[in-house]
Tab-separated table of C-alpha atoms in Angstrom:
chain	number	residue	atom	x	y	z
A	1	MET	CA	-0.137	0.471	0.042
A	2	ALA	CA	0.953	3.699	-1.383
A	3	ASN	CA	1.865	5.735	1.354
A	4	HIS	CA	2.097	9.905	1.078
A	5	SER	CA	5.619	10.692	1.633
A	6	GLN	CA	6.516	7.505	-1.223
A	7	PHE	CA	9.134	7.687	-3.830
A	8	GLY	CA	9.135	4.702	-5.432
A	9	PHE	CA	6.887	2.332	-6.330
A	10	GLN	CA	4.874	0.047	-4.029
A	11	ASP	CA	6.495	-3.014	-2.933
A	12	ALA	CA	6.661	-5.677	-6.269
A	13	SER	CA	4.098	-9.087	-4.870
A	14	SER	CA	4.559	-10.934	-8.242
A	15	PRO	CA	7.925	-11.855	-9.877
A	16	ILE	CA	6.816	-9.768	-13.042
A	17	MET	CA	6.668	-6.193	-10.844
A	18	GLU	CA	9.992	-7.475	-9.453
A	19	GLU	CA	11.391	-7.122	-13.672
A	20	LEU	CA	9.574	-4.306	-13.509
A	21	VAL	CA	11.130	-2.273	-11.327
A	22	GLU	CA	14.762	-3.653	-11.316
A	23	PHE	CA	14.245	-2.471	-15.702
A	24	HIS	CA	12.909	0.674	-14.042
A	25	ASP	CA	16.047	0.966	-11.747
A	26	HIS	CA	18.476	-0.304	-14.466
A	27	ALA	CA	16.106	2.502	-17.202
A	28	LEU	CA	17.619	5.038	-14.142
A	29	MET	CA	21.084	4.242	-14.088
A	30	VAL	CA	21.584	4.515	-17.481
A	31	ALA	CA	19.687	7.698	-18.253
A	32	LEU	CA	21.973	8.944	-15.105
A	33	ALA	CA	25.244	8.311	-16.687
A	34	ILE	CA	23.734	9.830	-19.482
A	35	CYS	CA	22.995	13.376	-17.593
A	36	SER	CA	26.485	12.957	-15.304
A	37	LEU	CA	28.302	12.339	-19.275
A	38	VAL	CA	26.408	14.931	-20.810
A	39	LEU	CA	26.615	18.181	-17.704
A	40	TYR	CA	30.826	17.063	-17.828
A	41	LEU	CA	31.338	18.091	-21.252
A	42	LEU	CA	28.967	21.646	-21.094
A	43	ALA	CA	31.818	22.336	-18.657
A	44	LEU	CA	35.043	21.328	-19.934
A	45	MET	CA	33.595	23.422	-23.513
A	46	LEU	CA	32.792	26.417	-20.759
A	47	MET	CA	35.597	26.438	-19.235
A	48	GLU	CA	38.581	24.979	-22.213
A	49	LYS	CA	39.454	27.500	-25.148
A	50	LEU	CA	37.219	26.004	-28.201
A	51	SER	CA	40.108	24.309	-30.897
A	52	SER	CA	39.464	22.941	-35.135
A	53	ASN	CA	40.873	20.169	-32.885
A	54	THR	CA	37.708	19.319	-31.235
A	55	VAL	CA	35.316	20.493	-33.917
A	56	ASP	CA	36.268	18.359	-36.645
A	57	ALA	CA	37.363	15.028	-35.209
A	58	GLN	CA	36.336	11.987	-36.498
A	59	GLU	CA	37.318	10.128	-33.333
A	60	VAL	CA	33.974	12.237	-31.480
A	61	GLU	CA	31.567	12.009	-34.145
A	62	LEU	CA	32.220	7.551	-34.313
A	63	ILE	CA	31.731	7.637	-30.482
A	64	TRP	CA	28.308	9.786	-30.359
A	65	THR	CA	26.782	8.419	-32.908
A	66	ILE	CA	28.044	4.795	-31.737
A	67	LEU	CA	27.636	5.639	-28.365
A	68	PRO	CA	23.777	6.179	-28.289
A	69	ALA	CA	23.085	2.725	-30.459
A	70	ILE	CA	25.021	1.491	-27.241
A	71	VAL	CA	22.803	2.257	-24.909
A	72	LEU	CA	18.917	1.677	-27.018
A	73	ILE	CA	20.461	-1.864	-26.999
A	74	LEU	CA	20.819	-2.019	-22.911
A	75	LEU	CA	17.392	-0.362	-22.883
A	76	ALA	CA	15.422	-2.477	-25.613
A	77	LEU	CA	16.539	-5.841	-24.961
A	78	PRO	CA	15.874	-6.231	-21.469
A	79	SER	CA	11.757	-4.096	-22.198
A	80	LEU	CA	11.553	-7.107	-24.544
A	81	GLN	CA	12.185	-9.886	-22.672
A	82	ILE	CA	9.736	-8.500	-20.334
A	83	LEU	CA	7.060	-7.440	-22.385
A	84	TYR	CA	7.441	-11.524	-23.678
A	85	MET	CA	7.186	-12.567	-19.795
A	86	MET	CA	3.564	-10.684	-19.447
A	87	ASP	CA	2.286	-11.949	-22.228
A	88	GLU	CA	2.986	-15.551	-21.563
A	89	ILE	CA	0.586	-17.933	-19.680
A	90	ASP	CA	1.099	-21.012	-19.392
A	91	GLU	CA	-1.352	-23.884	-17.795
A	92	PRO	CA	-3.449	-21.325	-14.621
A	93	ASP	CA	-4.020	-23.322	-12.039
A	94	LEU	CA	-7.122	-20.614	-12.057
A	95	THR	CA	-9.462	-18.638	-14.268
A	96	LEU	CA	-10.736	-15.591	-12.554
A	97	LYS	CA	-12.977	-13.232	-15.276
A	98	ALA	CA	-13.853	-9.041	-14.141
A	99	ILE	CA	-16.271	-7.620	-16.014
A	100	GLY	CA	-16.303	-3.670	-15.697
A	101	HIS	CA	-20.025	-1.900	-14.835
A	102	GLN	CA	-20.610	1.984	-14.237
A	103	TRP	CA	-20.007	1.378	-11.274
A	104	TYR	CA	-18.029	-1.441	-10.166
A	105	TRP	CA	-16.629	-4.505	-10.855
A	106	SER	CA	-18.242	-8.675	-11.110
A	107	TYR	CA	-16.536	-11.529	-10.801
A	108	GLU	CA	-16.561	-14.963	-12.121
A	109	TYR	CA	-14.364	-18.111	-11.269
A	110	THR	CA	-14.614	-19.621	-14.112
A	111	ASP	CA	-13.012	-22.729	-12.916
A	112	PHE	CA	-16.062	-23.210	-10.190
A	113	LYS	CA	-20.051	-24.109	-11.156
A	114	ASP	CA	-21.635	-20.822	-9.425
A	115	LEU	CA	-19.040	-19.437	-8.221
A	116	SER	CA	-19.990	-15.027	-9.085
A	117	PHE	CA	-20.532	-12.106	-6.880
A	118	ASP	CA	-20.031	-8.313	-8.040
A	119	SER	CA	-17.463	-6.192	-6.006
A	120	TYR	CA	-18.705	-2.422	-4.966
A	121	MET	CA	-17.000	0.388	-3.333
A	122	ILE	CA	-18.500	0.687	0.085
A	123	PRO	CA	-18.928	4.037	1.294
A	124	THR	CA	-17.387	6.025	3.495
A	125	THR	CA	-20.423	6.157	5.965
A	126	GLU	CA	-20.219	2.789	5.634
A	127	LEU	CA	-16.488	1.877	6.436
A	128	PRO	CA	-14.775	-0.218	9.485
A	129	LEU	CA	-12.576	1.017	11.411
A	130	GLY	CA	-9.256	1.152	10.233
A	131	HIS	CA	-10.196	0.393	6.536
A	132	PHE	CA	-8.678	2.694	3.317
A	133	ARG	CA	-11.407	5.644	2.281
A	134	LEU	CA	-12.523	4.798	-1.891
A	135	LEU	CA	-10.375	2.129	-2.019
A	136	GLU	CA	-12.654	-1.337	-0.380
A	137	VAL	CA	-14.700	-2.818	-1.381
A	138	ASP	CA	-17.463	-5.366	-0.460
A	139	HIS	CA	-16.181	-8.441	-1.413
A	140	ARG	CA	-12.800	-9.104	-2.427
A	141	VAL	CA	-11.242	-11.412	-5.060
A	142	VAL	CA	-9.307	-14.288	-3.070
A	143	VAL	CA	-6.491	-16.146	-5.364
A	144	PRO	CA	-4.716	-18.658	-4.120
A	145	MET	CA	-0.845	-17.583	-3.902
A	146	GLU	CA	2.071	-19.271	-5.397
A	147	SER	CA	-0.096	-20.046	-7.859
A	148	PRO	CA	-0.767	-18.899	-11.593
A	149	ILE	CA	-3.951	-17.011	-12.361
A	150	ARG	CA	-4.909	-16.375	-15.209
A	151	ILE	CA	-7.733	-13.237	-15.262
A	152	ILE	CA	-10.573	-11.998	-18.644
A	153	VAL	CA	-10.834	-8.587	-18.672
A	154	THR	CA	-13.844	-7.095	-20.708
A	155	ALA	CA	-16.679	-4.742	-20.178
A	156	GLY	CA	-20.886	-4.486	-19.723
A	157	ASP	CA	-21.235	-0.665	-21.269
A	158	VAL	CA	-17.739	1.445	-21.532
A	159	LEU	CA	-14.048	1.709	-21.678
A	160	HIS	CA	-12.083	0.475	-18.134
A	161	SER	CA	-8.814	-1.147	-17.061
A	162	TRP	CA	-8.291	-3.176	-14.199
A	163	ALA	CA	-5.263	-2.900	-12.719
A	164	VAL	CA	-3.405	-3.939	-9.436
A	165	PRO	CA	0.271	-1.924	-9.076
A	166	THR	CA	1.702	-3.926	-7.223
A	167	LEU	CA	1.302	-7.046	-8.918
A	168	GLY	CA	2.389	-5.470	-12.274
A	169	VAL	CA	-0.714	-6.098	-13.900
A	170	LYS	CA	-3.182	-3.394	-15.533
A	171	THR	CA	-5.244	-4.533	-18.952
A	172	ASP	CA	-8.173	-2.558	-20.591
A	173	ALA	CA	-11.132	-4.020	-20.518
A	174	ILE	CA	-13.417	-2.690	-23.883
A	175	PRO	CA	-17.004	-4.131	-24.260
A	176	GLY	CA	-17.598	-6.673	-26.760
A	177	ARG	CA	-13.789	-8.207	-26.217
A	178	LEU	CA	-12.238	-10.213	-23.640
A	179	ASN	CA	-8.722	-9.773	-23.352
A	180	GLN	CA	-6.443	-12.023	-20.565
A	181	THR	CA	-2.835	-11.396	-18.709
A	182	SER	CA	-1.779	-13.628	-15.633
A	183	PHE	CA	0.090	-12.604	-12.905
A	184	ILE	CA	1.453	-15.184	-9.333
A	185	THR	CA	1.109	-13.979	-5.649
A	186	THR	CA	4.297	-14.290	-3.957
A	187	ARG	CA	3.467	-13.743	-0.692
A	188	PRO	CA	-0.243	-13.183	1.373
A	189	GLY	CA	-1.747	-10.113	1.724
A	190	ILE	CA	-4.049	-7.127	0.557
A	191	PHE	CA	-2.984	-6.049	-2.438
A	192	TYR	CA	-5.057	-2.511	-3.959
A	193	GLY	CA	-6.299	-1.274	-7.070
A	194	GLN	CA	-9.166	0.704	-9.250
A	195	CYS	CA	-9.739	0.778	-11.993
A	196	SER	CA	-7.828	2.945	-14.727
A	197	GLU	CA	-9.953	4.976	-17.311
A	198	ILE	CA	-11.430	7.207	-17.904
A	199	CYS	CA	-15.712	5.579	-17.693
A	200	GLY	CA	-17.369	8.451	-16.050
A	201	ALA	CA	-18.451	9.911	-13.604
A	202	ASN	CA	-18.461	7.813	-10.193
A	203	HIS	CA	-14.752	6.748	-12.599
A	204	SER	CA	-12.657	6.667	-8.786
A	205	TYR	CA	-15.315	5.112	-7.156
A	206	MET	CA	-14.112	1.290	-8.700
A	207	PRO	CA	-11.484	-0.303	-6.521
A	208	ILE	CA	-9.989	-2.908	-6.707
A	209	VAL	CA	-8.742	-5.107	-4.059
A	210	VAL	CA	-7.015	-8.409	-4.178
A	211	GLU	CA	-6.819	-11.676	-1.131
A	212	SER	CA	-3.843	-13.528	-1.639
A	213	ALA	CA	-3.701	-16.148	1.111
A	214	PRO	CA	-2.476	-19.805	1.457
A	215	LEU	CA	-4.708	-22.756	-1.422
A	216	THR	CA	-6.353	-24.486	2.342
A	217	TYR	CA	-7.635	-20.875	3.013
A	218	PHE	CA	-9.433	-20.444	-0.755
A	219	GLU	CA	-10.650	-22.945	-0.241
A	220	ASN	CA	-12.941	-22.591	2.450
A	221	TRP	CA	-13.309	-19.815	1.396
A	222	SER	CA	-14.738	-20.597	-2.554
A	223	SER	CA	-16.529	-23.307	-0.793
A	224	LEU	CA	-17.964	-21.116	1.769
A	225	LEU	CA	-19.064	-18.594	-0.993
A	226	SER	CA	-20.653	-21.045	-3.529
A	227	SER	CA	-22.391	-22.867	-1.116
């Protein structure tokens, strides 16, 4: 859960988010190296007298042509690797369908015969003590920990977006179309997200809450809810 003074990402709770955070740090280091080099060259040019050797040097032109290409390769290779990892969906243990409405989410556990529910935001006047305003819902999405989860996302009216930052998941919900993604939770906990597509007047009032729990807890919860 993010706090008011936080400048970085939330703690990663999935392997994909861990890779995204590492790539972010890697890209920042590359940008820092470029800025440092440019500032050094600017300071050097201001303090030193220009000469014909610096203006016509073929070696310098060769370096500033090859160096940007190397930098782009250093950024492109890990980026492409993460993109392929995000698209990879290999034999999920559980399939979850999320349907966006104005302004709530409906969930269907397609591996179960009758396990579906609507998830509404809890109004501030009914919010229990200690819960987060505008983020808590009446029915949480419960998933087993350390299990591959496939989520199929669509919408029933307008564009929505199912996004949980700490899981590294953000998928558009488009009416008449099924989009899918996957994630694995690496630890137990409660992870918060929101609709990330402007979908109307109450766009900011359709939060997402994913609860990661051990398999035994999930089995007891699913059997209790479907009975």
